Coordinates of N, CA and C in Angstrom, one line a residue:
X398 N 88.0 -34.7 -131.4 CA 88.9 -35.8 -131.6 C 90.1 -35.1 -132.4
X399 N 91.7 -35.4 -131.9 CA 92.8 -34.7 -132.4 C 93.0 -36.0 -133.8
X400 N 93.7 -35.0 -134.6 CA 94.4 -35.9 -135.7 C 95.2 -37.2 -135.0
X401 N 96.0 -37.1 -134.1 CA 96.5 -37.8 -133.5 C 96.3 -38.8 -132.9
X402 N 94.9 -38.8 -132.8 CA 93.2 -39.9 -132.5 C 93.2 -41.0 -133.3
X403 N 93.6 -40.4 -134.6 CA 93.4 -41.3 -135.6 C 94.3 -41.6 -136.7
X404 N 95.4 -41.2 -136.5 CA 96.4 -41.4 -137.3 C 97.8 -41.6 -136.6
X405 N 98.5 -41.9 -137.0 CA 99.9 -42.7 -135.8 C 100.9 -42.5 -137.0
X406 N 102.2 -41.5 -136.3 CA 103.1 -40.8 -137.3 C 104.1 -42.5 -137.6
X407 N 104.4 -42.7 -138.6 CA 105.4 -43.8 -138.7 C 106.5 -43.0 -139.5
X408 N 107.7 -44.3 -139.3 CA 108.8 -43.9 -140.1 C 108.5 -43.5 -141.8
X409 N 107.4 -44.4 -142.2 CA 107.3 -44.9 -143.5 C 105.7 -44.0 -143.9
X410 N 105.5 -43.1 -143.2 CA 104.2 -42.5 -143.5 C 103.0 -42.7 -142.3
X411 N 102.1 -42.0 -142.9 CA 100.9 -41.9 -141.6 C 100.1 -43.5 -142.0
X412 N 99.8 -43.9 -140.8 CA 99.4 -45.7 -141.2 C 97.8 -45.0 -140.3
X413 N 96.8 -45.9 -140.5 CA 95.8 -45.7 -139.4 C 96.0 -47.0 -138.7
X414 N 95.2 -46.5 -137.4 CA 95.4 -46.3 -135.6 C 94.2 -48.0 -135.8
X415 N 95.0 -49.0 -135.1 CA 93.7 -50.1 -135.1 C 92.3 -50.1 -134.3
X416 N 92.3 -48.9 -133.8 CA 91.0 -48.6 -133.2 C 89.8 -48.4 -134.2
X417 N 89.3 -49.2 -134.8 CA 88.2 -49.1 -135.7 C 87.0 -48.0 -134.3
X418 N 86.7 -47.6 -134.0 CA 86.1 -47.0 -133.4 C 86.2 -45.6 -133.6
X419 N 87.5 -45.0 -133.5 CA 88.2 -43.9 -133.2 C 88.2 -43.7 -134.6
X420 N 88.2 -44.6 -136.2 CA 88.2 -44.3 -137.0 C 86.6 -44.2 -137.3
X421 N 85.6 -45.2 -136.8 CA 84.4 -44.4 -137.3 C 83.4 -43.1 -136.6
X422 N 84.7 -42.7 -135.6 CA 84.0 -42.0 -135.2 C 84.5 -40.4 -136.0
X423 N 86.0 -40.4 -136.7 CA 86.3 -39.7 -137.3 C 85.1 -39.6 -138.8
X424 N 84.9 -40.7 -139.2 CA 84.6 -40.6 -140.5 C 83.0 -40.1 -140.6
X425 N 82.5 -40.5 -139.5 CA 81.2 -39.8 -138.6 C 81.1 -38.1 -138.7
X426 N 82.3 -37.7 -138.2 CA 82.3 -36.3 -138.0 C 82.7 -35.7 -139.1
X427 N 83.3 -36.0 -140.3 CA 83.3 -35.4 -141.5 C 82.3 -35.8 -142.4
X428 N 81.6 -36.4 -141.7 CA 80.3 -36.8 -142.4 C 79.0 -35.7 -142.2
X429 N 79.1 -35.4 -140.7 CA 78.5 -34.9 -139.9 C 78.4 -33.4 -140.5
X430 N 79.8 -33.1 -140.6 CA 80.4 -31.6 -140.6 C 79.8 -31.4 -142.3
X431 N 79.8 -32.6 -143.5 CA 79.5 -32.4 -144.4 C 78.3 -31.9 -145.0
X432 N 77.2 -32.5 -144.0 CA 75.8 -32.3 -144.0 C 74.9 -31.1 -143.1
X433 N 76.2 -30.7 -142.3 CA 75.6 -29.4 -141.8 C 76.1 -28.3 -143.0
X434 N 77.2 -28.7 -143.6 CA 77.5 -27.3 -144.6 C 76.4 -27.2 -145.8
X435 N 75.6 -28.8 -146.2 CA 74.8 -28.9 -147.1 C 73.6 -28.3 -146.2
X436 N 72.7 -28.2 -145.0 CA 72.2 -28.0 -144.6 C 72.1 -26.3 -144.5
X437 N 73.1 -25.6 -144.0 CA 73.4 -24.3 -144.1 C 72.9 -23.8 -145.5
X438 N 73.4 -24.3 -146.8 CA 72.8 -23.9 -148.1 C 71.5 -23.8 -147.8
X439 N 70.8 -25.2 -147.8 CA 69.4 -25.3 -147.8 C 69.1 -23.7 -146.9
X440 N 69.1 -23.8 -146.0 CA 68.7 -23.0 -145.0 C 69.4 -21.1 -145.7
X441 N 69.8 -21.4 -146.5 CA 70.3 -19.6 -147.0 C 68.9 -19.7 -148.1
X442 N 68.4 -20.8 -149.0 CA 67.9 -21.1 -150.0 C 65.9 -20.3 -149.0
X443 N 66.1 -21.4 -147.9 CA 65.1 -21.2 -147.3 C 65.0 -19.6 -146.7
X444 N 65.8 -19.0 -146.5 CA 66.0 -17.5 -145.5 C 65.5 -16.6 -146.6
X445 N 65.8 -16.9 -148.2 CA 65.2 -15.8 -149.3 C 63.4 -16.0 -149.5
X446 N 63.1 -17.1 -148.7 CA 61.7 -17.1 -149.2 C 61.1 -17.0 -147.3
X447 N 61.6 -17.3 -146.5 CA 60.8 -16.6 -145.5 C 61.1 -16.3 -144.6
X448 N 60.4 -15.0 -143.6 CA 61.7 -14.3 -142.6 C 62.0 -14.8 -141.5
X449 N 63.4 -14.2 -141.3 CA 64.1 -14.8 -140.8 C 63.8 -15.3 -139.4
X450 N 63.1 -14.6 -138.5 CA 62.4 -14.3 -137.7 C 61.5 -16.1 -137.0
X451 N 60.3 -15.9 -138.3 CA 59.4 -17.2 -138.5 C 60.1 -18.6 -139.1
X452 N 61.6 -18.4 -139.4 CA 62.2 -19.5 -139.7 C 62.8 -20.1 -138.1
X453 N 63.6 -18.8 -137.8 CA 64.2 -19.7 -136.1 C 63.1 -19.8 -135.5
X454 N 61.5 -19.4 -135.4 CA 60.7 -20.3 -134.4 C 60.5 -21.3 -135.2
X455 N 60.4 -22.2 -136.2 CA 60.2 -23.3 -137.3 C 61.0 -23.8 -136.5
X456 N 62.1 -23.6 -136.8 CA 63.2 -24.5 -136.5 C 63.2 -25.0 -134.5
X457 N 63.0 -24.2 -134.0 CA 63.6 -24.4 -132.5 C 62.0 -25.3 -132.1
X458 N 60.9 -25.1 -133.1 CA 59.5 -25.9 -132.8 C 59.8 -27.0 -133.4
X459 N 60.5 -27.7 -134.3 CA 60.8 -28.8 -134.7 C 61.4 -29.2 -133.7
X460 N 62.7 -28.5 -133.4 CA 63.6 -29.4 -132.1 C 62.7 -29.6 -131.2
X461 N 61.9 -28.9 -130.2 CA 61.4 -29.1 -129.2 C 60.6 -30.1 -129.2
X462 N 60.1 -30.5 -130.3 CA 58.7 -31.7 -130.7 C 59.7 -32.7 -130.4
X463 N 61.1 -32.7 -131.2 CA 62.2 -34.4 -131.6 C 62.2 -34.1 -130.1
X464 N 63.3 -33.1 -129.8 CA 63.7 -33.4 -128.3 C 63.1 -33.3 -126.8
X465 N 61.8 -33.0 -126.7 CA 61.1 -33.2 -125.3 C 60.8 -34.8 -124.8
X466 N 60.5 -35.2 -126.2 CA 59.7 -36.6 -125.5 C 61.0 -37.3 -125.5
X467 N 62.1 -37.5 -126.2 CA 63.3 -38.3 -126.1 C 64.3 -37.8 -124.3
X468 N 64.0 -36.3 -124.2 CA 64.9 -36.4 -123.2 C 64.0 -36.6 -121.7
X469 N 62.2 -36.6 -121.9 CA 61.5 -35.7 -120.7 C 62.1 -35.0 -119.7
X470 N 62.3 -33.3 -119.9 CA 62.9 -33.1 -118.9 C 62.2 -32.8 -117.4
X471 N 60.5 -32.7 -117.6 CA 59.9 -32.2 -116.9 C 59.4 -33.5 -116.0
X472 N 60.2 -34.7 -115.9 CA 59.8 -35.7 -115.4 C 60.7 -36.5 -114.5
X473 N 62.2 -35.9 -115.2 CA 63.4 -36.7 -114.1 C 63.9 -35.8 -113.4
X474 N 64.7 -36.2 -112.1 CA 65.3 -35.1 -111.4 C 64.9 -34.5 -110.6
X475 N 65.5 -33.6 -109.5 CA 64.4 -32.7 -108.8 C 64.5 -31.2 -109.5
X476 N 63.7 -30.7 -109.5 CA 63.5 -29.0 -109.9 C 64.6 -28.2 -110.0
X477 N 64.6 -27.1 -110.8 CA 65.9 -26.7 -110.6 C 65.8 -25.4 -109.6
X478 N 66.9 -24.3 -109.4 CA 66.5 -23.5 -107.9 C 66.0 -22.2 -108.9
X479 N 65.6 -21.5 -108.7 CA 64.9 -19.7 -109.0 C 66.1 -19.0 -109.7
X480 N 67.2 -19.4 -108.6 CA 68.6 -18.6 -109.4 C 69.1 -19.5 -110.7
X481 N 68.8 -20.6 -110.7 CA 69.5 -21.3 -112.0 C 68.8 -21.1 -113.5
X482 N 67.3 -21.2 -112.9 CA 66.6 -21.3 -113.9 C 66.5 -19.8 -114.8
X483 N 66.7 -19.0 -113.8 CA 66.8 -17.4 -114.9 C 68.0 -17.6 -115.4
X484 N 69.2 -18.0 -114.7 CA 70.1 -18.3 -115.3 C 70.3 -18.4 -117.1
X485 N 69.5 -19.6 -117.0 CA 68.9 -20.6 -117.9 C 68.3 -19.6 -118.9
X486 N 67.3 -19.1 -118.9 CA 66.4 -17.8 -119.7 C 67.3 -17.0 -120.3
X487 N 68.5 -16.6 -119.4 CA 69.3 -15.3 -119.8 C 70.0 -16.2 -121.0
X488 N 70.6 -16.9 -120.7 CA 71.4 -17.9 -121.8 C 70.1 -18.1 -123.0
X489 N 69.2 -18.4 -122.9 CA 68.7 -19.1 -123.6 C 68.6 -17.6 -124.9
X490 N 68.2 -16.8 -124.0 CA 67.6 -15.4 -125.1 C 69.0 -15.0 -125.5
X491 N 70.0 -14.9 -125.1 CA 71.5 -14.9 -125.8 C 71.6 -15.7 -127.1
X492 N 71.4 -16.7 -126.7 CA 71.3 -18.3 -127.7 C 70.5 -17.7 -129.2
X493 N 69.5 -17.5 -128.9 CA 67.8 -16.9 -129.8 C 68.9 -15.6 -130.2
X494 N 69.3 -14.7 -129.7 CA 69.7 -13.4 -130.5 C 71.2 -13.4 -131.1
X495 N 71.8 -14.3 -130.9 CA 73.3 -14.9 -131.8 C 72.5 -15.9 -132.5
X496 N 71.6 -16.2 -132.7 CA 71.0 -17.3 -134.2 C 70.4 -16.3 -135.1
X497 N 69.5 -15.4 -134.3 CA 68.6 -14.2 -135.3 C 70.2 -13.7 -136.3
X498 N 71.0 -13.3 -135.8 CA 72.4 -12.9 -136.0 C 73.0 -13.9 -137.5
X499 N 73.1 -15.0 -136.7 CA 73.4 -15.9 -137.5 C 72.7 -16.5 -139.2
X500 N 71.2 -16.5 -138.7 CA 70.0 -16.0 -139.6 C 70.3 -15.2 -140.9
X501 N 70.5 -13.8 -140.2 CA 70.6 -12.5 -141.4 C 72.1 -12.5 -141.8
X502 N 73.2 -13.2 -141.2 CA 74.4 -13.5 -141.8 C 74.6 -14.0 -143.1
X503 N 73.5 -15.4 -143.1 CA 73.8 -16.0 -143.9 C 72.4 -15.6 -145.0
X504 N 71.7 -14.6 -144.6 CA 71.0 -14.0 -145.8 C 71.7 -12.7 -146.5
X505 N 72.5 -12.0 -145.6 CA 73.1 -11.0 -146.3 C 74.5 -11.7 -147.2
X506 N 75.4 -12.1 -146.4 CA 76.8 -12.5 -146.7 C 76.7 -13.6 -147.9
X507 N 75.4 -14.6 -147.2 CA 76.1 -15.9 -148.1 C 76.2 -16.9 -146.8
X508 N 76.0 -18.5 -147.5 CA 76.4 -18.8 -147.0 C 77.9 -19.6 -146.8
X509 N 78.7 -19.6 -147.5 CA 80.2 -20.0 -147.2 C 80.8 -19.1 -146.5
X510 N 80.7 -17.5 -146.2 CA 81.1 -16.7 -145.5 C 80.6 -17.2 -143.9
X511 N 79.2 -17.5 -143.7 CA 78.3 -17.5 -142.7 C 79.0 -18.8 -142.1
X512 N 79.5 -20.1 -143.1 CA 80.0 -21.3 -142.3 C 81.4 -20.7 -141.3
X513 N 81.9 -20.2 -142.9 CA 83.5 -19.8 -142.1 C 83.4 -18.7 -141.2
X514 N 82.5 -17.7 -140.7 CA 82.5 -16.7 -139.3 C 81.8 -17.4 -138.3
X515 N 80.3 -18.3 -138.7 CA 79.9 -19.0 -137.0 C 79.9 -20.4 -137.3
X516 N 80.9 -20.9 -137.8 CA 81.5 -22.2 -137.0 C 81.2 -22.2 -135.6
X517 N 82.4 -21.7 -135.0 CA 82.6 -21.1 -133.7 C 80.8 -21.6 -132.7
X518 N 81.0 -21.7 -132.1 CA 79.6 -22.4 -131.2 C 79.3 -20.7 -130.4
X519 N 77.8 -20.8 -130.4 CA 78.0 -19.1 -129.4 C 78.8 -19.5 -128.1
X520 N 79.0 -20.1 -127.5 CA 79.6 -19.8 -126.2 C 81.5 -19.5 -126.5
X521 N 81.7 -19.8 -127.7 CA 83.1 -18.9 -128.0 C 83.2 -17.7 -127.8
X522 N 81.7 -17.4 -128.6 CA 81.4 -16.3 -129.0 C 81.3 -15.1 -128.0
X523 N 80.7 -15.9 -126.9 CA 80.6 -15.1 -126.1 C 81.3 -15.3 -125.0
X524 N 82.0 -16.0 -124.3 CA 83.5 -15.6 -124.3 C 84.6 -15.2 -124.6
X525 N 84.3 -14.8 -126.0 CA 85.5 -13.6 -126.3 C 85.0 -12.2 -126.1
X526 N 83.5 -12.3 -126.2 CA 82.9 -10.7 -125.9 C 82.9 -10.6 -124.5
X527 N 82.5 -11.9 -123.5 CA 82.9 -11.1 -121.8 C 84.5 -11.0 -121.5
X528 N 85.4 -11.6 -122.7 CA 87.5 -11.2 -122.4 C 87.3 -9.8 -122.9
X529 N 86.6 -9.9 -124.0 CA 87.0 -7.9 -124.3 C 86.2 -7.1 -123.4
X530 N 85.1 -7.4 -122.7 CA 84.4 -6.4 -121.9 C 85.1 -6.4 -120.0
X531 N 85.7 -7.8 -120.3 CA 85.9 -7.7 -118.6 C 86.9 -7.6 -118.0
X532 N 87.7 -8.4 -119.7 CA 89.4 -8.8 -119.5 C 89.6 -10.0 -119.1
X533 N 91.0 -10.8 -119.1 CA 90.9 -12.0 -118.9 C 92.4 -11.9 -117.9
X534 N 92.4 -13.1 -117.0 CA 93.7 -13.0 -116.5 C 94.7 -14.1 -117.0
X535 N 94.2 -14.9 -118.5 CA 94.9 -15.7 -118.5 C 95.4 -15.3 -120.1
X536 N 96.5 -15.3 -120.3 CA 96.9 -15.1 -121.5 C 96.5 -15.9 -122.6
X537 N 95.9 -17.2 -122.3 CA 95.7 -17.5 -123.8 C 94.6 -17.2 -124.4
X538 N 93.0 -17.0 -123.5 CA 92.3 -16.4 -123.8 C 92.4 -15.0 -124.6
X539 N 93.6 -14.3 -123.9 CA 93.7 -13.1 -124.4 C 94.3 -12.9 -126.3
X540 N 95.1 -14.1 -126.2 CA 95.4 -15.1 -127.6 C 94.6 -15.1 -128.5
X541 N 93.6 -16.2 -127.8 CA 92.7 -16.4 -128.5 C 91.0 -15.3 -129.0
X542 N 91.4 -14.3 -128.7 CA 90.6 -13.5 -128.6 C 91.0 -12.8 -129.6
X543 N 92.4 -12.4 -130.1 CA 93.3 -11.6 -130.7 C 93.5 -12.1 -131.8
X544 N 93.6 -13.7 -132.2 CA 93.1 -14.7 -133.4 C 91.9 -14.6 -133.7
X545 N 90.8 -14.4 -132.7 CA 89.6 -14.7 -133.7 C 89.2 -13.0 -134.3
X546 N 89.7 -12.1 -133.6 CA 89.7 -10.7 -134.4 C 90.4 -10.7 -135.3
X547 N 91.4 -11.3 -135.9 CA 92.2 -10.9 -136.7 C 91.9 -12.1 -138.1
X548 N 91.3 -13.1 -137.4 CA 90.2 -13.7 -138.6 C 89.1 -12.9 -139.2
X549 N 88.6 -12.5 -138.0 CA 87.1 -11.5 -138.8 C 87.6 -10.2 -139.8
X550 N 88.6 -9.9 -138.9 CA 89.4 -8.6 -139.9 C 89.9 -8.8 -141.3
X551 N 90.4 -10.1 -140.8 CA 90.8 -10.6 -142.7 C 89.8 -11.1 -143.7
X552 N 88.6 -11.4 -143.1 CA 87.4 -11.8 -144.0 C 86.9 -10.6 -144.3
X553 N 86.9 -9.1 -143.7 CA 86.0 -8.3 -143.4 C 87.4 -7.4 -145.0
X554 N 88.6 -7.6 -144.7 CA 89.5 -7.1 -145.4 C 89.6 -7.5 -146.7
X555 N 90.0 -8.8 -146.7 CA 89.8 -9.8 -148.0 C 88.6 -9.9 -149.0
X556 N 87.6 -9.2 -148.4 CA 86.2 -9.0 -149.0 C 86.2 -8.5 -150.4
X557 N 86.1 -9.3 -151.5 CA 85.6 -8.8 -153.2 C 84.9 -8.4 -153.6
X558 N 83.7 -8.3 -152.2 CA 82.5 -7.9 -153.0 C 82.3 -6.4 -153.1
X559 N 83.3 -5.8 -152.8 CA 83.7 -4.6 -152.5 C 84.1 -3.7 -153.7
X560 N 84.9 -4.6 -154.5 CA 85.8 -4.2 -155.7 C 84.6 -3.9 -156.9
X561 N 84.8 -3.0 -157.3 CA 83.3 -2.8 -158.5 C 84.5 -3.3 -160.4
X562 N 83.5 -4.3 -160.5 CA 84.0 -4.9 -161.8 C 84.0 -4.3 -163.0
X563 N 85.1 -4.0 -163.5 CA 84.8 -3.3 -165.5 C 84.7 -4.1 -166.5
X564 N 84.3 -4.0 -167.1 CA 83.6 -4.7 -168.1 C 84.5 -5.5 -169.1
X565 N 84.8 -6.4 -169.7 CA 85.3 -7.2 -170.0 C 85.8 -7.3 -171.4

């Protein structure tokens, strides 16, 4: 949802948009966004006491319990074909080894470093790694690929923990 979703530029200042919807759907998502960054703590809190490894199967065994019986997938639809389903596998163990990643991020770094580098959903992630390995033919990609390195480069540069402190 754009700012623009929800707010309506006036002469006299930003007024909100009579769409009560569009506004609880905004206030939803900073709600949302609030409790995943309180969540990320917990989860740095939880990564010092057990590894990292035995936490992402915890975690992907909890989802699979909430989400099998809510979605049944093994019950609607017809089958999927041989070529989709490895498909499926190859993504999935990408998915598993950018969380392992994500995991030891936010055990080494921290977690406010860890929100502000994988925000970003993996599939950014890994479309900027098949633009740098394949190349892209469309310029913005190539844009956007050239922003999010020069983000990592400035967190990676900007870095204090680097600076050794004298004593006071």
């Amino acid at each position: 949802m754009l700012a623009q979703d929800f707010l309506k530029k006036d002469d006299r200042g930003f007024l909100p948009t009579s769409s009560s919807k569009s506004a609880f759907c905004f206030g939803l998502l900073v709600i949302v966004k609030f409790l995943r960054c309180i969540g990320i703590f917990i989860i740095d809190i939880l990564a010092k006491q057990v590894h990292v490894v035995g936490l992402l199967w915890f975690f992907k065994l909890v989802a699979s319990c909430i989400l099998i019986p809510f979605q049944k997938p093994f019950n609607h639809g017809k089958s999927l074909k041989r070529v989709l389903g490895i498909r499926i596998v190859q993504l999935a163990l990408w998915n598993c080894l950018i969380e392992v990643i994500w995991f030891y991020g936010i055990t080494f770094c921290g977690p406010l470093r860890s929100i502000l580098v994988f925000e970003q959903s993996p599939s950014v992630i890994m479309a900027a790694l098949l633009t740098l390995l394949k190349g892209s033919n469309s310029s913005s990609k190539t844009r956007g690929v050239i922003a999010l390195m020069l983000g990592y480069l400035s967190l990676i540069l900007m870095d204090s923990d680097a600076t050794v402190e004298s004593n006071h």
